[in-house]
Structure formats: structure tokens, C-alpha cells
Coordinates of C-alpha atoms in Angstrom, one line a residue:
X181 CA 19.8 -41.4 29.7
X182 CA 18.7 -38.6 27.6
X183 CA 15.0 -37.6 28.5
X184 CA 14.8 -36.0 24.5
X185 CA 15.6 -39.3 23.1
X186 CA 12.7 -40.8 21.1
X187 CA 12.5 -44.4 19.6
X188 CA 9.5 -46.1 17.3
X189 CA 8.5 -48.1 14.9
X190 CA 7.5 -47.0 11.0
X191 CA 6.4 -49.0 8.6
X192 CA 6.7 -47.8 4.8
X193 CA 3.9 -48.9 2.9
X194 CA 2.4 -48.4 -0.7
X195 CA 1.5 -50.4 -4.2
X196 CA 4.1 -52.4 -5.6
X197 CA 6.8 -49.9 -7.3
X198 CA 6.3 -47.0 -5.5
X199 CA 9.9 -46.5 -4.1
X200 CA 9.5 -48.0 -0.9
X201 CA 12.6 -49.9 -0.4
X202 CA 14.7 -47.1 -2.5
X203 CA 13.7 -44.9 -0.2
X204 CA 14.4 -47.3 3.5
X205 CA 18.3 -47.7 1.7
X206 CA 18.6 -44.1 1.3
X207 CA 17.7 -43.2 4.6
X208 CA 19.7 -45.0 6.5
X209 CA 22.3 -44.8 4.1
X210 CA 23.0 -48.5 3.3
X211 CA 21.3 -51.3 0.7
X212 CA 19.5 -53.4 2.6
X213 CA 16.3 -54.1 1.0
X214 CA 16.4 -54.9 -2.8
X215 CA 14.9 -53.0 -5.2
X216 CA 14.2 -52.5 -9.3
X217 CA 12.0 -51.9 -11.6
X218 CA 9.4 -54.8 -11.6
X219 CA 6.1 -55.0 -9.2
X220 CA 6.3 -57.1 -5.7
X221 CA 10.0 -56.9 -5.3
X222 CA 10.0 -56.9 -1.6
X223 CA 8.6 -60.2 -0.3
X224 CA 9.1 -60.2 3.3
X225 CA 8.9 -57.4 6.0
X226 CA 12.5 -56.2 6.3
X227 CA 13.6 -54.4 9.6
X228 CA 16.5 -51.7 9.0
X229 CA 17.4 -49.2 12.0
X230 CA 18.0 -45.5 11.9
X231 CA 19.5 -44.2 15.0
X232 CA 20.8 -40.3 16.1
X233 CA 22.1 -40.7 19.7
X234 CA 20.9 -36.9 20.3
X235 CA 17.2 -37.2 18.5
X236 CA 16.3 -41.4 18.4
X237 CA 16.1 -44.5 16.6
X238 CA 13.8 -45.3 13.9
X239 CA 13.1 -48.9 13.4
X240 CA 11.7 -49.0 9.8
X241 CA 9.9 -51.7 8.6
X242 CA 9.7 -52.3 4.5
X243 CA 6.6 -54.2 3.3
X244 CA 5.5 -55.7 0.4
X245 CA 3.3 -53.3 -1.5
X246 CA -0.6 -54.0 -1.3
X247 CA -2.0 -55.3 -4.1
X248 CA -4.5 -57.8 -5.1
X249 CA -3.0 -61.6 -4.5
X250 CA -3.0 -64.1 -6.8
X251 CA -1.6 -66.7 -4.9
X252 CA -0.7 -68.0 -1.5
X253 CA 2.1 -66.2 -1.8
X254 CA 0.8 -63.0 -3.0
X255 CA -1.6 -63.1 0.4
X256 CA 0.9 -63.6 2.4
X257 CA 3.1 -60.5 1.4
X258 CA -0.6 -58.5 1.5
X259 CA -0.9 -59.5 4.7
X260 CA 2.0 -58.9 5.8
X261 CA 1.8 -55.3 4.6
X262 CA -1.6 -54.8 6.4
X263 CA -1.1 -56.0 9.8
X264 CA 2.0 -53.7 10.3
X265 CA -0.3 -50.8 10.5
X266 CA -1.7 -51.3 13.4
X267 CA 2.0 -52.2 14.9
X268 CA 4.0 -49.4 14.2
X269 CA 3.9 -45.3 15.2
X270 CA 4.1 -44.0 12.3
X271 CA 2.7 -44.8 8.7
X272 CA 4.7 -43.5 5.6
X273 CA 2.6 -43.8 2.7
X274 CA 4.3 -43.7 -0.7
X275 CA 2.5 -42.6 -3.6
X276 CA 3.4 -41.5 -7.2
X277 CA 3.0 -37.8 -8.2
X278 CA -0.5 -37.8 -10.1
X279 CA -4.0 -36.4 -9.9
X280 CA -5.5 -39.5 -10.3
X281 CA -6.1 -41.8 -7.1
X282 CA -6.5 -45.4 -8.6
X283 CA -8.3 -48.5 -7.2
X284 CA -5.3 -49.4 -5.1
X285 CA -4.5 -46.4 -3.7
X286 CA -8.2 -46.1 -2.6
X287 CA -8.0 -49.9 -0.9
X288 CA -5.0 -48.0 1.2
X289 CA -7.1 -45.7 2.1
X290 CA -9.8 -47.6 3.4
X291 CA -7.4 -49.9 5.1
X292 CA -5.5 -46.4 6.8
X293 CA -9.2 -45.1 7.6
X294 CA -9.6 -48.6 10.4
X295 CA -6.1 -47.4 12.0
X296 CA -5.1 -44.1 14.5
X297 CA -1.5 -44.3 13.6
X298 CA -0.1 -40.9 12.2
X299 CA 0.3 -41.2 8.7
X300 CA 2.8 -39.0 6.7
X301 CA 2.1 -38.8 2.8
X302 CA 5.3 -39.1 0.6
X303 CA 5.0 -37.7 -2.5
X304 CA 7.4 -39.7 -4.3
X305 CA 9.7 -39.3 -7.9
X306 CA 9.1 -35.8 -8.1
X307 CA 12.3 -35.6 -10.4
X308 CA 10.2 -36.7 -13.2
X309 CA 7.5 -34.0 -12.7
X310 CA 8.7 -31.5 -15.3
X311 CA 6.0 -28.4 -13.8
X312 CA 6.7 -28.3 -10.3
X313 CA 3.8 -26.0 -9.8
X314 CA 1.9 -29.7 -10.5
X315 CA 3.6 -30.9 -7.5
X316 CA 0.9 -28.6 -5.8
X317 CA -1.7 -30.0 -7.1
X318 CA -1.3 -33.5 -6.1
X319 CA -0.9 -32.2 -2.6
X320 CA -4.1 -31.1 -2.5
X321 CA -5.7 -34.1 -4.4
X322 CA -4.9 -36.5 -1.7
X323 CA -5.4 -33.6 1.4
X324 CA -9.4 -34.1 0.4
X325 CA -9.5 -37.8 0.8
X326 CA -7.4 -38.9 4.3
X327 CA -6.2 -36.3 7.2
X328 CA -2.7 -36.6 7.0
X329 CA -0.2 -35.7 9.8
X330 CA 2.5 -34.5 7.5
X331 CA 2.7 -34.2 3.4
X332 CA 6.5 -34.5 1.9
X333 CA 7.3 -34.2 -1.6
X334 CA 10.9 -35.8 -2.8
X335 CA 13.0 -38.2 -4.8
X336 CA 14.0 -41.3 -3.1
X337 CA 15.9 -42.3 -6.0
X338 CA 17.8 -38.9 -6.2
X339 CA 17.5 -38.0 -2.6
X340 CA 15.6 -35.1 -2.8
X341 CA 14.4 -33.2 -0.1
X342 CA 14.7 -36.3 2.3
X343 CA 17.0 -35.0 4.9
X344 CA 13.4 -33.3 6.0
X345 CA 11.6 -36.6 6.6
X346 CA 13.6 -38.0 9.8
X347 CA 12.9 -35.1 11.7
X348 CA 9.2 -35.3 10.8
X349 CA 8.8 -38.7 11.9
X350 CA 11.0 -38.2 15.2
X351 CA 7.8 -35.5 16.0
X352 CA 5.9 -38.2 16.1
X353 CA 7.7 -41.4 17.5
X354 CA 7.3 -41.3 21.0
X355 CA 10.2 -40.9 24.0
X356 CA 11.8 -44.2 25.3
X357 CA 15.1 -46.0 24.8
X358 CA 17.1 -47.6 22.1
X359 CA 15.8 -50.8 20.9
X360 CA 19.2 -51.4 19.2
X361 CA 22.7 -50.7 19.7
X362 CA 23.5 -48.3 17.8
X363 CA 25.9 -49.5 15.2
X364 CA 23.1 -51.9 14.3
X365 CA 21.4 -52.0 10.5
X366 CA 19.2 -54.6 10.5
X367 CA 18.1 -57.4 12.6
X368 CA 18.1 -59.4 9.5
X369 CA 20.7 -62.4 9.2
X370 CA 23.2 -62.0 6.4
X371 CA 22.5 -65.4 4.3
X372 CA 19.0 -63.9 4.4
X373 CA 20.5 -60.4 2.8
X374 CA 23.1 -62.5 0.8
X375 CA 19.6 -64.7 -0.6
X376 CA 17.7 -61.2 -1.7
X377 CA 20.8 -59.6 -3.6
X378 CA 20.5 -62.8 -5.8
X379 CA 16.7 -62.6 -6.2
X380 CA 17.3 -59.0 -7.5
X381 CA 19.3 -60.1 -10.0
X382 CA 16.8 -62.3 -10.9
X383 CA 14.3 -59.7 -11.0
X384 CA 17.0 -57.0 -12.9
X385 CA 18.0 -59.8 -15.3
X386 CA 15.3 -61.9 -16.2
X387 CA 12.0 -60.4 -18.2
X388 CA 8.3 -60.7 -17.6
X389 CA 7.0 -62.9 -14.9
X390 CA 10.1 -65.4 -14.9
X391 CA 11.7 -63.7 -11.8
X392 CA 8.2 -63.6 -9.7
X393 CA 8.1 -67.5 -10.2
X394 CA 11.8 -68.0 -8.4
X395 CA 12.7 -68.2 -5.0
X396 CA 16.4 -68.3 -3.6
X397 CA 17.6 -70.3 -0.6
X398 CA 20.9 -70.3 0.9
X399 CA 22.4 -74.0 1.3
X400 CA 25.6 -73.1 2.4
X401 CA 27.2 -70.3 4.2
X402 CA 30.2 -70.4 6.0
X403 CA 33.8 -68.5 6.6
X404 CA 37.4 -69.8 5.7
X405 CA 40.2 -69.5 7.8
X406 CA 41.8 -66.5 5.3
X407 CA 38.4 -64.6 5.3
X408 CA 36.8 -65.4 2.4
X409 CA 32.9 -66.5 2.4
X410 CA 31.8 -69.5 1.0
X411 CA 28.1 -69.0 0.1
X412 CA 25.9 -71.5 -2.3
X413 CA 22.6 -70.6 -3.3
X414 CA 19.8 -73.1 -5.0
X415 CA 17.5 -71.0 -7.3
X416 CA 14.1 -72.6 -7.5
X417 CA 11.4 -71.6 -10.5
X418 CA 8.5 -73.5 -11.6
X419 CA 8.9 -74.8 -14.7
X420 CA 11.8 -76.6 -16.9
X421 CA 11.4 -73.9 -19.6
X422 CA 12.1 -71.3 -16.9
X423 CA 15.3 -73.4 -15.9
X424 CA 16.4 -73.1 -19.4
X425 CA 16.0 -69.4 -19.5
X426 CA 17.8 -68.7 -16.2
X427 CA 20.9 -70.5 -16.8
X428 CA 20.9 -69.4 -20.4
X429 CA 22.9 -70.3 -23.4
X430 CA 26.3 -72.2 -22.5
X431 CA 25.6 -70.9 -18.5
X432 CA 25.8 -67.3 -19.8
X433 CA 22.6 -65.8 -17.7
X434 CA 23.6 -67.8 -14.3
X435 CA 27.0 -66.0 -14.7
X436 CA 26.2 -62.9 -15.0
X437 CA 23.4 -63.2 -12.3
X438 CA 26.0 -64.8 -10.2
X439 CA 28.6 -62.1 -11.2
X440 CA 26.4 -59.1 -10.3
X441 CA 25.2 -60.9 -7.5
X442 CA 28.8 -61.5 -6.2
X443 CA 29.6 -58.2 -6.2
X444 CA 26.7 -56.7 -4.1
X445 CA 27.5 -59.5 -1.6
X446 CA 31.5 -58.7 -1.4
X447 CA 30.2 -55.3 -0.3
X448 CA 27.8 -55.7 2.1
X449 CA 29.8 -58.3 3.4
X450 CA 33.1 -56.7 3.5
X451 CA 34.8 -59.5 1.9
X452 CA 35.6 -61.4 -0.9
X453 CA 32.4 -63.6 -1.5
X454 CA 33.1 -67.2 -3.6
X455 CA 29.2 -67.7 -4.8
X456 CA 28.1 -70.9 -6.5
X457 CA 24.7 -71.1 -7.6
X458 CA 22.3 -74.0 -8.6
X459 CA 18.5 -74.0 -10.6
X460 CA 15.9 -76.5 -9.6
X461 CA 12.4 -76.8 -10.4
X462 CA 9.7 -77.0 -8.3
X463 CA 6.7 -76.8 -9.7
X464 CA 3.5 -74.4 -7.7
X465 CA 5.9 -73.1 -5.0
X466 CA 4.0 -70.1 -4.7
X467 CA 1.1 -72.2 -3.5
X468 CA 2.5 -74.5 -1.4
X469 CA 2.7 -73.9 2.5
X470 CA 5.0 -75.8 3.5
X471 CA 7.7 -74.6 1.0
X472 CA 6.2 -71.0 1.9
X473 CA 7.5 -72.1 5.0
X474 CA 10.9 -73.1 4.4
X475 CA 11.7 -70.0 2.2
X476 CA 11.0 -67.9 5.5
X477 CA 7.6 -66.4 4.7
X478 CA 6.0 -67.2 7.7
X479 CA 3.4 -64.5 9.9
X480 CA 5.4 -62.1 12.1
X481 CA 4.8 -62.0 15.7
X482 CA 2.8 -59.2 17.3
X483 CA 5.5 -56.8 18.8

């Protein structure tokens, strides 16, 4: 075995937007976790795997971003988020280039201040800072409030000045063996994938707080004899008005969510994908345990 080889566990945390799950994909150079533009994308904790047989293997773990809940749900992916902290080796903090440290960046602090895990700051979307000289600046804003281990300025979105960040947090992970093969992604199931790439294009196609009111579950999943995947979906949202809006006039919204969604699926499944998808109602999901429960958003286990 190599004696140099170093393995770990990092979670990526930050407020809802940030970049977090733009930035897990990019690293390890596959979609995995969904992303766009709307708040509380990421609903679960999401294990992907990074591994250089000469340097390591970086488990990363994406978490919903902390922010204040409003429901059972909303506590749940909170909590989520928090306990991971005190799991992991290595904290990477996302935060948007700005003077300003807000409310909720202020609760992470608070929450990083109870933890002795190394914490690298990321800097993130600097492609929309026009003065780069400002860039500067907001390095030294957040140096006066938390002792970081490492500060990295970069673009998740346009992959800039990444290619730094893996060796960073393989100075910090500590020596041991693979915890993975290494052709391994993720430990998550494909249905499970296959049920997010439909939820994002809920979340790209659907306005306001529609999208956050819909959960997706997998009903059928299953391989023919000439390759092809058979997967059927069941979109639940909360009210009949909301069922309206996501099948759309004469079906036309359900296609094209089912269209894009078909697409991301043939890819990451390698094959031709034949996707059927289905609306229901159900009132208050977001609240209700035991339907919490069946959509998979249970408490992880302590590692």
C-alpha cells in the first residue's frame, strides 16, 4: 500500500445558493448532485467520491444549505447540514464574494466556532466580481471573524482556480486507505439520482415556491432485455392548483419536464431511458413524518 496515500471525509456546507453542489460536480468531474438557481435545492446529504491513486480519496459530502426551517422538512435538511460537521475532516465553507457577513453567515459561524475540524473558506463566483482588487477585500473581511485553515477564491460555475482546492484538502485529510474502489462516484443508488434529475426540472421549470412544495418518487425502475431502462416517476405537490400548473396546458409542462429530465437520465445512465411521469396531490407533505420517511429523508447514521 502506499504510505502517502490519504483518505477523508469533507463536507461542503453554506446558505442555500451558494454553489455548493456546482462546485461537488465540478470536482469530481461528473453531475451528481442537482443544482439551479432557486434556494434549498439539495435536500438530502449526497456522498460523491474523488479519488487519485498516488495522493487519496476525498469522500465529499453535499448538504443542504443552513437556513432557517419552516417546516419539518426544512429541519430536517438543517439538521442534516449541522451534524456533518462534526463527522467529517475537513469543512469547505462556501460563501459569496461581499463585504457584508449576513445573519446566516454569522449562524455558520457560531455553529463552526463549537467544532475543531479544519475549515477552508471558498470564496465563491468570483467571475462576477468585476474589480478583482475587491476579491482582497473580502478575504480579509472574513480572516477577522473565524481562523481559517485555508482561504480559496474561484468560480465553481466556470471552474476557476479549482484545480488548487484538491490538493489543499488532501494537506489536511489524514493517511489511511481507500474507502471506495476507485472507479466509484457515489454511493448513491441510481433511481435515487434518476428521482433528483426530475426534481431539478421541477425546480428549473416551475416558478416561485411551486417546485419546493414537490417531491419525486421512483415507482418503477427496471432494465429490458435490449438495454433500455424503464423508469416511472410519481410527482407529488400539495395542492390541486399546483397539479394544474405542473402538467400544464394540454400536458405541455409534464413534457418538457419529462423531456429534459429524460435526457440527463440517458446520460448518466448510459442508455436510452423510456420515462413516464405521473402528478398526485398530497396535501402538508412537508410536515408529515412518515411521508418524510418514505421519500428517503431520514437521520444519517454516525460514521
Amino acid at each position: 500500500m502506499n504510505n502517502n496515500f490519504k483518505s477523508g471525509f469533507v463536507t461542503i456546507i453554506g446558505r442555500p445558493n451558494v454553489g455548493k453542489s456546482t462546485l461537488m460536480n465540478h470536482l469530481i468531474g461528473q453531475k451528481i448532485a442537482i443544482t439551479s438557481n432557486k434556494p434549498q435545492t439539495t435536500r438530502n446529504r449526497i456522498q460523491t467520491v474523488y479519488t487519485d491513486m498516488e495522493k487519496g480519496q476525498i469522500v465529499f459530502v453535499d448538504t443542504p444549505g443552513i437556513h432557517k426551517a419552516k417546516n419539518k422538512l426544512g429541519e430536517y435538511m438543517v439538521n442534516v447540514a449541522e451534524k456533518t460537521l462534526n463527522e467529517v475532516d475537513v469543512v469547505l465553507w462556501l460563501v459569496e464574494p461581499s463585504n457584508f457577513i449576513g445573519a446566516g453567515e454569522q449562524h455558520i459561524i457560531e455553529k463552526l466556532q463549537r467544532v475543531n475540524t479544519p475549515v477552508i473558506l471558498i470564496i465563491n463566483k468570483v467571475d462576477t466580481v468585476d474589480e478583482k482588487e475587491k476579491i482582497l477585500e473580502y478575504i480579509d473581511t472574513y480572516r477577522k471573524v473565524y481562523d481559517f485553515a485555508e482561504i480559496v477564491p474561484l468560480s465553481a460555475l466556470r471552474g476557476q482556480n479549482t484545480e488548487i482546492l484538491t490538493d489543499l484538502i488532501f494537506k489536511y485529510l489524514p493517511y489511511g486507505p481507500q474507502f471506495y474502489d476507485e472507479d466509484t462516484i457515489t454511493d448513491q443508488p441510481e433511481r435515487q439520482i434518476c428521482a433528483e434529475l426530475v426534481r431539478e426540472k421541477l425546480l428549473t421549470c416551475l416558478d416561485k415556491e411551486i417546485p419546493h412544495g414537490t417531491a419525486v418518487e421512483v415507482t418503477k425502475f427496471s432494465e429490458r432485455d435490449d438495454g433500455i431502462i424503464d423508469l416511472e416517476v410519481t410527482i407529488y405537490c400539495e395542492k390541486d392548483s399546483h397539479k394544474g400548473i405542473i402538467i400544464g396546458k394540454k400536458g405541455a409542462m409534464l413534457k418538457k419536464i419529462a423531456s429534459a429530465a429524460r435526457t440527463d437520465c440517458e446520460e448518466f445512465l448510459g442508455c436510452r431511458v423510456n420515462l413516464q411521469c405521473w402528478v398526485k396531490v398530497k396535501a402538508d407533505w412537508r410536515d408529515n413524518e412518515f411521508m418524510l420517511n418514505n421519500f428517503g429523508f431520514k437521520q444519517q447514521p454516525n460514521r
